[in-house]
Amino acid sequence: MTASHSPPLAVDDRGNALISFVLAAEDTPPRDAPLPLALVALWQGDRVLMVFDRYRQAWELPGGRIDPGESPRQAAARELLEESDHVPEGALRFVGFACFALAPDQRAEYGALFTGQAAEASRLFQPNGEIAAVRWWDLREPLPGRLQPMDAYLAELTRGTPSVTRHGTNAG
């Protein structure tokens, strides 16, 4: 990870920071830090899907660890379904790579960010051991409880990208 003197894009109350967002091809992730996770900003109109994580006690984008042998895209789709019981309409679209500095040692890692529109026939959410609730959020209204500011920042990056990637080319 290249040293940067720019302020972080977002910081949470635990000292974790979103330090940059890298626009790159999905198949060429940055190589200066590990890529262990994938996140999804799933949209329904002007609202993004947020999940309330029981362990971190915060509203976050659905996502999680990439399993061995799994691509970031496969992990994103799996985590979205496992955490929220929602599926995208069509394929998820790749947006870019978020670079985090994680507390307490400020170790760097990347997360692959995907976006998509919610399918009309998403199943009803059932709370599980990891996720207590889901909510469609307009990025302005207050959420009950703590909001993960890094995920809010990443959700904002994907707003308005349902058919065009951040590279400016048609997705699909």
Short mmCIF file of N, CA and C in Angstrom, two decimals:
data_model
loop_
_atom_site.label_atom_id
_atom_site.label_comp_id
_atom_site.label_asym_id
_atom_site.label_seq_id
_atom_site.Cartn_x
_atom_site.Cartn_y
_atom_site.Cartn_z
N MET A 1 0.84 -1.17 0.00
CA MET A 1 0.00 0.00 0.00
C MET A 1 0.88 1.23 0.00
N THR A 2 0.63 2.13 -0.90
CA THR A 2 1.40 3.35 -1.00
C THR A 2 1.10 4.27 0.17
N ALA A 3 2.13 4.83 0.77
CA ALA A 3 1.93 5.76 1.88
C ALA A 3 1.19 6.99 1.37
N SER A 4 0.23 7.44 2.16
CA SER A 4 -0.57 8.59 1.75
C SER A 4 -0.65 9.58 2.90
N HIS A 5 -0.58 10.84 2.57
CA HIS A 5 -0.70 11.87 3.58
C HIS A 5 -2.07 12.52 3.51
N SER A 6 -2.96 11.99 2.72
CA SER A 6 -4.32 12.50 2.62
C SER A 6 -5.12 12.04 3.82
N PRO A 7 -6.08 12.85 4.26
CA PRO A 7 -6.92 12.38 5.37
C PRO A 7 -7.78 11.21 4.91
N PRO A 8 -8.18 10.34 5.85
CA PRO A 8 -9.03 9.20 5.47
C PRO A 8 -10.36 9.69 4.91
N LEU A 9 -10.97 8.85 4.09
CA LEU A 9 -12.28 9.16 3.53
C LEU A 9 -13.37 9.02 4.58
N ALA A 10 -13.18 8.08 5.51
CA ALA A 10 -14.13 7.86 6.61
C ALA A 10 -13.40 7.09 7.70
N VAL A 11 -13.80 7.34 8.96
CA VAL A 11 -13.21 6.68 10.12
C VAL A 11 -14.33 6.28 11.05
N ASP A 12 -14.22 5.09 11.66
CA ASP A 12 -15.24 4.69 12.63
C ASP A 12 -14.76 4.95 14.05
N ASP A 13 -15.61 4.68 15.01
CA ASP A 13 -15.30 4.96 16.42
C ASP A 13 -14.32 3.95 17.03
N ARG A 14 -13.89 2.98 16.26
CA ARG A 14 -12.93 1.99 16.75
C ARG A 14 -11.54 2.21 16.17
N GLY A 15 -11.38 3.25 15.37
CA GLY A 15 -10.08 3.57 14.80
C GLY A 15 -9.80 2.96 13.45
N ASN A 16 -10.78 2.26 12.87
CA ASN A 16 -10.64 1.74 11.51
C ASN A 16 -10.89 2.87 10.52
N ALA A 17 -10.19 2.86 9.40
CA ALA A 17 -10.34 3.95 8.44
C ALA A 17 -10.44 3.42 7.01
N LEU A 18 -11.28 4.08 6.22
CA LEU A 18 -11.31 3.89 4.77
C LEU A 18 -10.34 4.92 4.24
N ILE A 19 -9.20 4.47 3.71
CA ILE A 19 -8.16 5.42 3.33
C ILE A 19 -8.12 5.76 1.85
N SER A 20 -8.69 4.89 1.01
CA SER A 20 -8.75 5.22 -0.41
C SER A 20 -9.75 4.30 -1.11
N PHE A 21 -10.09 4.69 -2.32
CA PHE A 21 -10.93 3.86 -3.17
C PHE A 21 -10.26 3.77 -4.52
N VAL A 22 -9.98 2.54 -4.96
CA VAL A 22 -9.20 2.31 -6.17
C VAL A 22 -10.11 1.86 -7.30
N LEU A 23 -10.09 2.61 -8.39
CA LEU A 23 -10.80 2.22 -9.59
C LEU A 23 -9.85 1.36 -10.42
N ALA A 24 -10.17 0.10 -10.55
CA ALA A 24 -9.33 -0.84 -11.28
C ALA A 24 -10.24 -1.91 -11.87
N ALA A 25 -9.70 -2.68 -12.77
CA ALA A 25 -10.47 -3.79 -13.33
C ALA A 25 -10.68 -4.85 -12.26
N GLU A 26 -11.83 -5.49 -12.30
CA GLU A 26 -12.18 -6.51 -11.31
C GLU A 26 -11.14 -7.62 -11.23
N ASP A 27 -10.56 -7.98 -12.35
CA ASP A 27 -9.61 -9.09 -12.37
C ASP A 27 -8.16 -8.66 -12.10
N THR A 28 -7.94 -7.38 -11.75
CA THR A 28 -6.59 -6.92 -11.42
C THR A 28 -6.62 -6.13 -10.11
N PRO A 29 -6.84 -6.83 -9.00
CA PRO A 29 -6.87 -6.13 -7.71
C PRO A 29 -5.49 -5.59 -7.35
N PRO A 30 -5.46 -4.57 -6.50
CA PRO A 30 -4.16 -4.08 -6.02
C PRO A 30 -3.42 -5.21 -5.32
N ARG A 31 -2.11 -5.20 -5.42
CA ARG A 31 -1.30 -6.29 -4.87
C ARG A 31 -0.49 -5.87 -3.64
N ASP A 32 -0.69 -4.64 -3.15
CA ASP A 32 0.12 -4.17 -2.04
C ASP A 32 -0.47 -4.48 -0.67
N ALA A 33 -1.63 -5.13 -0.63
CA ALA A 33 -2.25 -5.56 0.63
C ALA A 33 -3.23 -6.68 0.28
N PRO A 34 -3.60 -7.50 1.26
CA PRO A 34 -4.54 -8.60 0.98
C PRO A 34 -5.94 -8.10 0.60
N LEU A 35 -6.68 -8.95 -0.10
CA LEU A 35 -8.06 -8.69 -0.50
C LEU A 35 -8.92 -9.79 0.12
N PRO A 36 -9.29 -9.67 1.41
CA PRO A 36 -10.01 -10.75 2.07
C PRO A 36 -11.53 -10.60 2.10
N LEU A 37 -12.08 -9.49 1.61
CA LEU A 37 -13.52 -9.33 1.76
C LEU A 37 -14.18 -8.69 0.55
N ALA A 38 -15.50 -8.89 0.50
CA ALA A 38 -16.33 -8.31 -0.57
C ALA A 38 -17.57 -7.71 0.07
N LEU A 39 -18.01 -6.57 -0.45
CA LEU A 39 -19.17 -5.84 0.05
C LEU A 39 -20.15 -5.59 -1.09
N VAL A 40 -21.43 -5.43 -0.73
CA VAL A 40 -22.47 -5.19 -1.73
C VAL A 40 -23.33 -4.01 -1.32
N ALA A 41 -23.50 -3.07 -2.22
CA ALA A 41 -24.48 -1.99 -2.06
C ALA A 41 -25.65 -2.36 -2.97
N LEU A 42 -26.69 -2.93 -2.39
CA LEU A 42 -27.87 -3.36 -3.14
C LEU A 42 -28.92 -2.26 -3.03
N TRP A 43 -29.41 -1.80 -4.15
CA TRP A 43 -30.34 -0.67 -4.19
C TRP A 43 -31.75 -1.11 -4.55
N GLN A 44 -32.70 -0.41 -3.95
CA GLN A 44 -34.11 -0.52 -4.30
C GLN A 44 -34.59 0.92 -4.43
N GLY A 45 -34.69 1.39 -5.67
CA GLY A 45 -34.99 2.81 -5.89
C GLY A 45 -33.84 3.65 -5.36
N ASP A 46 -34.14 4.60 -4.47
CA ASP A 46 -33.10 5.47 -3.91
C ASP A 46 -32.65 5.03 -2.52
N ARG A 47 -32.90 3.77 -2.18
CA ARG A 47 -32.52 3.24 -0.86
C ARG A 47 -31.58 2.06 -1.01
N VAL A 48 -30.58 2.04 -0.13
CA VAL A 48 -29.59 0.97 -0.14
C VAL A 48 -29.89 0.03 1.03
N LEU A 49 -29.62 -1.24 0.84
CA LEU A 49 -29.84 -2.25 1.86
C LEU A 49 -28.71 -2.21 2.89
N MET A 50 -29.09 -2.09 4.16
CA MET A 50 -28.14 -2.12 5.27
C MET A 50 -28.53 -3.28 6.18
N VAL A 51 -27.52 -3.91 6.78
CA VAL A 51 -27.75 -4.99 7.73
C VAL A 51 -27.21 -4.57 9.09
N PHE A 52 -27.87 -5.00 10.17
CA PHE A 52 -27.39 -4.69 11.51
C PHE A 52 -26.63 -5.89 12.04
N ASP A 53 -25.29 -5.74 12.14
CA ASP A 53 -24.41 -6.81 12.57
C ASP A 53 -24.47 -6.93 14.10
N ARG A 54 -24.83 -8.12 14.57
CA ARG A 54 -24.96 -8.36 16.02
C ARG A 54 -23.64 -8.19 16.77
N TYR A 55 -22.52 -8.59 16.16
CA TYR A 55 -21.23 -8.54 16.84
C TYR A 55 -20.69 -7.12 16.93
N ARG A 56 -20.74 -6.40 15.83
CA ARG A 56 -20.20 -5.05 15.80
C ARG A 56 -21.23 -4.00 16.25
N GLN A 57 -22.49 -4.45 16.40
CA GLN A 57 -23.57 -3.55 16.83
C GLN A 57 -23.61 -2.29 15.97
N ALA A 58 -23.66 -2.51 14.65
CA ALA A 58 -23.67 -1.38 13.71
C ALA A 58 -24.38 -1.78 12.43
N TRP A 59 -24.94 -0.75 11.77
CA TRP A 59 -25.51 -0.91 10.44
C TRP A 59 -24.38 -0.88 9.43
N GLU A 60 -24.36 -1.86 8.54
CA GLU A 60 -23.29 -2.02 7.56
C GLU A 60 -23.87 -2.47 6.21
N LEU A 61 -23.05 -2.39 5.18
CA LEU A 61 -23.39 -3.03 3.92
C LEU A 61 -23.26 -4.53 4.10
N PRO A 62 -24.08 -5.33 3.43
CA PRO A 62 -23.88 -6.78 3.47
C PRO A 62 -22.51 -7.12 2.86
N GLY A 63 -21.86 -8.10 3.44
CA GLY A 63 -20.56 -8.51 2.91
C GLY A 63 -19.80 -9.30 3.93
N GLY A 64 -18.62 -9.77 3.52
CA GLY A 64 -17.81 -10.54 4.44
C GLY A 64 -16.62 -11.17 3.76
N ARG A 65 -16.07 -12.14 4.43
CA ARG A 65 -14.85 -12.81 4.00
C ARG A 65 -15.02 -13.59 2.70
N ILE A 66 -13.97 -13.58 1.92
CA ILE A 66 -13.89 -14.38 0.70
C ILE A 66 -13.33 -15.74 1.10
N ASP A 67 -14.08 -16.79 0.88
CA ASP A 67 -13.65 -18.14 1.23
C ASP A 67 -12.56 -18.63 0.26
N PRO A 68 -11.71 -19.57 0.71
CA PRO A 68 -10.70 -20.14 -0.18
C PRO A 68 -11.35 -20.70 -1.45
N GLY A 69 -10.76 -20.38 -2.60
CA GLY A 69 -11.26 -20.86 -3.88
C GLY A 69 -12.43 -20.06 -4.42
N GLU A 70 -12.85 -19.05 -3.71
CA GLU A 70 -14.01 -18.23 -4.10
C GLU A 70 -13.51 -16.90 -4.67
N SER A 71 -14.17 -16.40 -5.69
CA SER A 71 -13.84 -15.08 -6.23
C SER A 71 -14.52 -14.02 -5.37
N PRO A 72 -14.04 -12.77 -5.42
CA PRO A 72 -14.75 -11.70 -4.72
C PRO A 72 -16.21 -11.59 -5.15
N ARG A 73 -16.50 -11.77 -6.42
CA ARG A 73 -17.88 -11.70 -6.92
C ARG A 73 -18.74 -12.81 -6.31
N GLN A 74 -18.20 -14.02 -6.26
CA GLN A 74 -18.94 -15.13 -5.65
C GLN A 74 -19.18 -14.87 -4.16
N ALA A 75 -18.17 -14.35 -3.47
CA ALA A 75 -18.32 -14.04 -2.05
C ALA A 75 -19.37 -12.96 -1.83
N ALA A 76 -19.38 -11.95 -2.67
CA ALA A 76 -20.36 -10.87 -2.54
C ALA A 76 -21.79 -11.41 -2.67
N ALA A 77 -22.03 -12.22 -3.67
CA ALA A 77 -23.37 -12.79 -3.87
C ALA A 77 -23.76 -13.71 -2.72
N ARG A 78 -22.82 -14.55 -2.26
CA ARG A 78 -23.09 -15.46 -1.15
C ARG A 78 -23.39 -14.69 0.13
N GLU A 79 -22.55 -13.72 0.46
CA GLU A 79 -22.74 -12.94 1.68
C GLU A 79 -24.05 -12.15 1.65
N LEU A 80 -24.39 -11.58 0.50
CA LEU A 80 -25.64 -10.85 0.38
C LEU A 80 -26.82 -11.75 0.72
N LEU A 81 -26.85 -12.95 0.17
CA LEU A 81 -27.94 -13.88 0.43
C LEU A 81 -27.91 -14.36 1.89
N GLU A 82 -26.73 -14.75 2.39
CA GLU A 82 -26.63 -15.25 3.77
C GLU A 82 -27.04 -14.20 4.80
N GLU A 83 -26.63 -12.96 4.58
CA GLU A 83 -26.86 -11.93 5.58
C GLU A 83 -28.23 -11.27 5.48
N SER A 84 -28.80 -11.22 4.29
CA SER A 84 -30.03 -10.43 4.13
C SER A 84 -31.20 -11.17 3.51
N ASP A 85 -30.98 -12.36 2.98
CA ASP A 85 -32.00 -13.10 2.24
C ASP A 85 -32.44 -12.35 0.97
N HIS A 86 -31.62 -11.44 0.48
CA HIS A 86 -31.92 -10.70 -0.75
C HIS A 86 -30.99 -11.16 -1.87
N VAL A 87 -31.48 -11.01 -3.09
CA VAL A 87 -30.69 -11.33 -4.27
C VAL A 87 -30.78 -10.14 -5.23
N PRO A 88 -29.76 -9.97 -6.05
CA PRO A 88 -29.82 -8.89 -7.03
C PRO A 88 -30.65 -9.28 -8.24
N GLU A 89 -31.11 -8.27 -8.93
CA GLU A 89 -31.75 -8.49 -10.22
C GLU A 89 -30.62 -8.54 -11.24
N GLY A 90 -30.34 -9.71 -11.75
CA GLY A 90 -29.21 -9.86 -12.66
C GLY A 90 -27.90 -9.94 -11.91
N ALA A 91 -26.82 -9.79 -12.64
CA ALA A 91 -25.48 -9.89 -12.05
C ALA A 91 -25.14 -8.63 -11.26
N LEU A 92 -24.38 -8.81 -10.20
CA LEU A 92 -23.83 -7.67 -9.49
C LEU A 92 -22.82 -6.97 -10.39
N ARG A 93 -22.66 -5.67 -10.23
CA ARG A 93 -21.69 -4.90 -10.99
C ARG A 93 -20.52 -4.51 -10.08
N PHE A 94 -19.33 -4.72 -10.57
CA PHE A 94 -18.13 -4.37 -9.83
C PHE A 94 -17.94 -2.86 -9.87
N VAL A 95 -17.57 -2.26 -8.71
CA VAL A 95 -17.36 -0.82 -8.63
C VAL A 95 -15.88 -0.49 -8.45
N GLY A 96 -15.19 -1.17 -7.55
CA GLY A 96 -13.78 -0.89 -7.30
C GLY A 96 -13.32 -1.53 -6.01
N PHE A 97 -12.13 -1.14 -5.56
CA PHE A 97 -11.52 -1.71 -4.37
C PHE A 97 -11.38 -0.64 -3.29
N ALA A 98 -11.94 -0.92 -2.11
CA ALA A 98 -11.82 -0.03 -0.96
C ALA A 98 -10.60 -0.45 -0.17
N CYS A 99 -9.74 0.50 0.20
CA CYS A 99 -8.56 0.22 1.00
C CYS A 99 -8.81 0.70 2.43
N PHE A 100 -8.66 -0.22 3.37
CA PHE A 100 -8.89 0.05 4.78
C PHE A 100 -7.58 -0.01 5.56
N ALA A 101 -7.48 0.79 6.62
CA ALA A 101 -6.42 0.68 7.63
C ALA A 101 -7.14 0.27 8.90
N LEU A 102 -6.88 -0.95 9.37
CA LEU A 102 -7.64 -1.52 10.47
C LEU A 102 -6.91 -1.42 11.81
N ALA A 103 -7.66 -0.99 12.80
CA ALA A 103 -7.13 -0.84 14.16
C ALA A 103 -6.96 -2.23 14.78
N PRO A 104 -6.09 -2.40 15.73
CA PRO A 104 -5.31 -1.34 16.38
C PRO A 104 -3.97 -1.07 15.70
N ASP A 105 -3.51 -1.95 14.81
CA ASP A 105 -2.17 -1.81 14.24
C ASP A 105 -2.14 -1.12 12.88
N GLN A 106 -3.31 -0.65 12.41
CA GLN A 106 -3.44 0.03 11.11
C GLN A 106 -2.99 -0.84 9.94
N ARG A 107 -3.25 -2.16 10.07
CA ARG A 107 -2.91 -3.07 8.98
C ARG A 107 -3.84 -2.79 7.80
N ALA A 108 -3.27 -2.85 6.61
CA ALA A 108 -4.02 -2.53 5.40
C ALA A 108 -4.64 -3.78 4.80
N GLU A 109 -5.85 -3.63 4.27
CA GLU A 109 -6.48 -4.66 3.47
C GLU A 109 -7.50 -4.01 2.57
N TYR A 110 -7.83 -4.74 1.50
CA TYR A 110 -8.80 -4.26 0.53
C TYR A 110 -10.10 -5.04 0.63
N GLY A 111 -11.16 -4.38 0.20
CA GLY A 111 -12.45 -5.03 0.02
C GLY A 111 -12.95 -4.72 -1.37
N ALA A 112 -13.47 -5.71 -2.06
CA ALA A 112 -14.06 -5.50 -3.39
C ALA A 112 -15.49 -5.02 -3.19
N LEU A 113 -15.87 -3.95 -3.88
CA LEU A 113 -17.20 -3.37 -3.75
C LEU A 113 -18.01 -3.64 -5.02
N PHE A 114 -19.22 -4.18 -4.81
CA PHE A 114 -20.15 -4.48 -5.88
C PHE A 114 -21.45 -3.74 -5.62
N THR A 115 -22.23 -3.55 -6.68
CA THR A 115 -23.54 -2.91 -6.53
C THR A 115 -24.52 -3.61 -7.46
N GLY A 116 -25.80 -3.36 -7.20
CA GLY A 116 -26.85 -3.93 -8.03
C GLY A 116 -28.20 -3.44 -7.56
N GLN A 117 -29.20 -3.81 -8.31
CA GLN A 117 -30.59 -3.51 -7.96
C GLN A 117 -31.20 -4.75 -7.34
N ALA A 118 -32.08 -4.54 -6.36
CA ALA A 118 -32.74 -5.67 -5.70
C ALA A 118 -33.73 -6.32 -6.64
N ALA A 119 -33.78 -7.63 -6.59
CA ALA A 119 -34.79 -8.36 -7.37
C ALA A 119 -36.15 -8.12 -6.75
N GLU A 120 -37.16 -8.09 -7.57
CA GLU A 120 -38.53 -7.89 -7.09
C GLU A 120 -38.94 -8.98 -6.11
N ALA A 121 -38.46 -10.20 -6.32
CA ALA A 121 -38.94 -11.34 -5.55
C ALA A 121 -37.98 -11.74 -4.43
N SER A 122 -37.29 -10.76 -3.80
CA SER A 122 -36.42 -11.11 -2.69
C SER A 122 -37.26 -11.70 -1.56
N ARG A 123 -36.68 -12.67 -0.88
CA ARG A 123 -37.39 -13.35 0.21
C ARG A 123 -37.47 -12.45 1.43
N LEU A 124 -38.36 -12.78 2.33
CA LEU A 124 -38.47 -12.05 3.58
C LEU A 124 -37.27 -12.37 4.46
N PHE A 125 -36.73 -11.37 5.11
CA PHE A 125 -35.57 -11.54 5.97
C PHE A 125 -35.96 -12.24 7.27
N GLN A 126 -35.13 -13.19 7.66
CA GLN A 126 -35.26 -13.86 8.95
C GLN A 126 -33.97 -13.58 9.73
N PRO A 127 -34.05 -12.96 10.93
CA PRO A 127 -32.83 -12.73 11.70
C PRO A 127 -32.04 -14.03 11.88
N ASN A 128 -30.71 -13.90 11.94
CA ASN A 128 -29.86 -15.06 12.10
C ASN A 128 -28.78 -14.78 13.16
N GLY A 129 -27.86 -15.66 13.34
CA GLY A 129 -26.84 -15.51 14.36
C GLY A 129 -25.94 -14.31 14.17
N GLU A 130 -25.80 -13.84 12.94
CA GLU A 130 -24.91 -12.71 12.65
C GLU A 130 -25.67 -11.40 12.46
N ILE A 131 -26.80 -11.46 11.79
CA ILE A 131 -27.54 -10.24 11.41
C ILE A 131 -28.88 -10.19 12.15
N ALA A 132 -29.10 -9.10 12.87
CA ALA A 132 -30.32 -8.94 13.66
C ALA A 132 -31.46 -8.32 12.86
N ALA A 133 -31.13 -7.46 11.87
CA ALA A 133 -32.17 -6.75 11.12
C ALA A 133 -31.60 -6.26 9.80
N VAL A 134 -32.50 -5.96 8.87
CA VAL A 134 -32.14 -5.31 7.61
C VAL A 134 -33.04 -4.08 7.46
N ARG A 135 -32.55 -3.13 6.70
CA ARG A 135 -33.33 -1.92 6.48
C ARG A 135 -32.90 -1.28 5.17
N TRP A 136 -33.87 -0.75 4.43
CA TRP A 136 -33.59 0.04 3.23
C TRP A 136 -33.38 1.47 3.70
N TRP A 137 -32.23 2.06 3.36
CA TRP A 137 -31.82 3.36 3.89
C TRP A 137 -31.57 4.35 2.76
N ASP A 138 -32.03 5.59 2.93
CA ASP A 138 -31.88 6.61 1.89
C ASP A 138 -30.60 7.44 2.02
N LEU A 139 -29.70 7.09 2.91
CA LEU A 139 -28.43 7.74 3.17
C LEU A 139 -28.57 9.08 3.90
N ARG A 140 -29.78 9.45 4.27
CA ARG A 140 -29.99 10.70 4.99
C ARG A 140 -30.69 10.49 6.33
N GLU A 141 -31.72 9.68 6.32
CA GLU A 141 -32.50 9.49 7.56
C GLU A 141 -31.64 8.80 8.62
N PRO A 142 -31.88 9.13 9.88
CA PRO A 142 -31.12 8.45 10.94
C PRO A 142 -31.55 6.98 11.04
N LEU A 143 -30.59 6.13 11.32
CA LEU A 143 -30.86 4.72 11.56
C LEU A 143 -30.86 4.49 13.07
N PRO A 144 -31.66 3.55 13.56
CA PRO A 144 -31.67 3.28 15.00
C PRO A 144 -30.39 2.53 15.41
N GLY A 145 -29.53 3.17 16.14
CA GLY A 145 -28.27 2.54 16.52
C GLY A 145 -27.11 3.13 15.76
N ARG A 146 -25.98 2.47 15.87
CA ARG A 146 -24.73 2.95 15.30
C ARG A 146 -24.66 2.64 13.80
N LEU A 147 -24.18 3.60 13.02
CA LEU A 147 -23.98 3.44 11.58
C LEU A 147 -22.48 3.36 11.32
N GLN A 148 -22.05 2.37 10.52
CA GLN A 148 -20.65 2.25 10.13
C GLN A 148 -20.37 3.32 9.08
N PRO A 149 -19.59 4.38 9.41
CA PRO A 149 -19.37 5.47 8.47
C PRO A 149 -18.63 5.07 7.20
N MET A 150 -17.76 4.06 7.29
CA MET A 150 -17.05 3.63 6.08
C MET A 150 -18.02 3.01 5.08
N ASP A 151 -18.98 2.23 5.57
CA ASP A 151 -19.96 1.62 4.69
C ASP A 151 -20.91 2.67 4.12
N ALA A 152 -21.25 3.68 4.91
CA ALA A 152 -22.10 4.77 4.41
C ALA A 152 -21.38 5.50 3.28
N TYR A 153 -20.08 5.73 3.42
CA TYR A 153 -19.30 6.38 2.38
C TYR A 153 -19.29 5.54 1.10
N LEU A 154 -19.07 4.23 1.27
CA LEU A 154 -19.03 3.34 0.10
C LEU A 154 -20.40 3.25 -0.57
N ALA A 155 -21.47 3.24 0.21
CA ALA A 155 -22.82 3.23 -0.37
C ALA A 155 -23.02 4.47 -1.23
N GLU A 156 -22.59 5.61 -0.73
CA GLU A 156 -22.72 6.87 -1.49
C GLU A 156 -21.96 6.79 -2.82
N LEU A 157 -20.80 6.13 -2.82
CA LEU A 157 -20.03 5.98 -4.07
C LEU A 157 -20.82 5.22 -5.14
N THR A 158 -21.68 4.32 -4.70
CA THR A 158 -22.42 3.49 -5.67
C THR A 158 -23.76 4.09 -6.07
N ARG A 159 -24.18 5.14 -5.40
CA ARG A 159 -25.48 5.76 -5.72
C ARG A 159 -25.44 6.24 -7.18
N GLY A 160 -26.47 5.89 -7.91
CA GLY A 160 -26.55 6.35 -9.29
C GLY A 160 -25.69 5.56 -10.26
N THR A 161 -25.22 4.38 -9.86
CA THR A 161 -24.42 3.57 -10.79
C THR A 161 -25.14 2.28 -11.17
N PRO A 162 -26.48 2.30 -11.37
CA PRO A 162 -27.15 1.04 -11.68
C PRO A 162 -26.79 0.48 -13.05
N SER A 163 -26.44 1.32 -14.01
CA SER A 163 -26.16 0.77 -15.34
C SER A 163 -24.79 1.20 -15.87
N VAL A 164 -24.06 2.00 -15.12
CA VAL A 164 -22.75 2.45 -15.56
C VAL A 164 -21.77 2.22 -14.43
N THR A 165 -20.61 1.68 -14.74
CA THR A 165 -19.61 1.47 -13.71
C THR A 165 -18.91 2.79 -13.42
N ARG A 166 -18.10 2.84 -12.39
CA ARG A 166 -17.35 4.05 -12.05
C ARG A 166 -16.28 4.33 -13.11
N HIS A 167 -16.04 3.39 -14.01
CA HIS A 167 -15.07 3.60 -15.10
C HIS A 167 -15.73 4.33 -16.26
N GLY A 168 -17.06 4.50 -16.21
CA GLY A 168 -17.75 5.19 -17.27
C GLY A 168 -18.12 4.32 -18.45
N THR A 169 -18.02 3.01 -18.30
CA THR A 169 -18.41 2.12 -19.39
C THR A 169 -19.66 1.38 -19.01
N ASN A 170 -20.43 0.97 -19.98
CA ASN A 170 -21.66 0.24 -19.68
C ASN A 170 -21.33 -1.07 -19.01
N ALA A 171 -22.09 -1.36 -17.95
CA ALA A 171 -21.91 -2.62 -17.24
C ALA A 171 -22.72 -3.69 -17.94
N GLY A 172 -22.31 -4.91 -17.70
CA GLY A 172 -23.15 -5.98 -18.22
C GLY A 172 -22.44 -6.83 -19.14
#
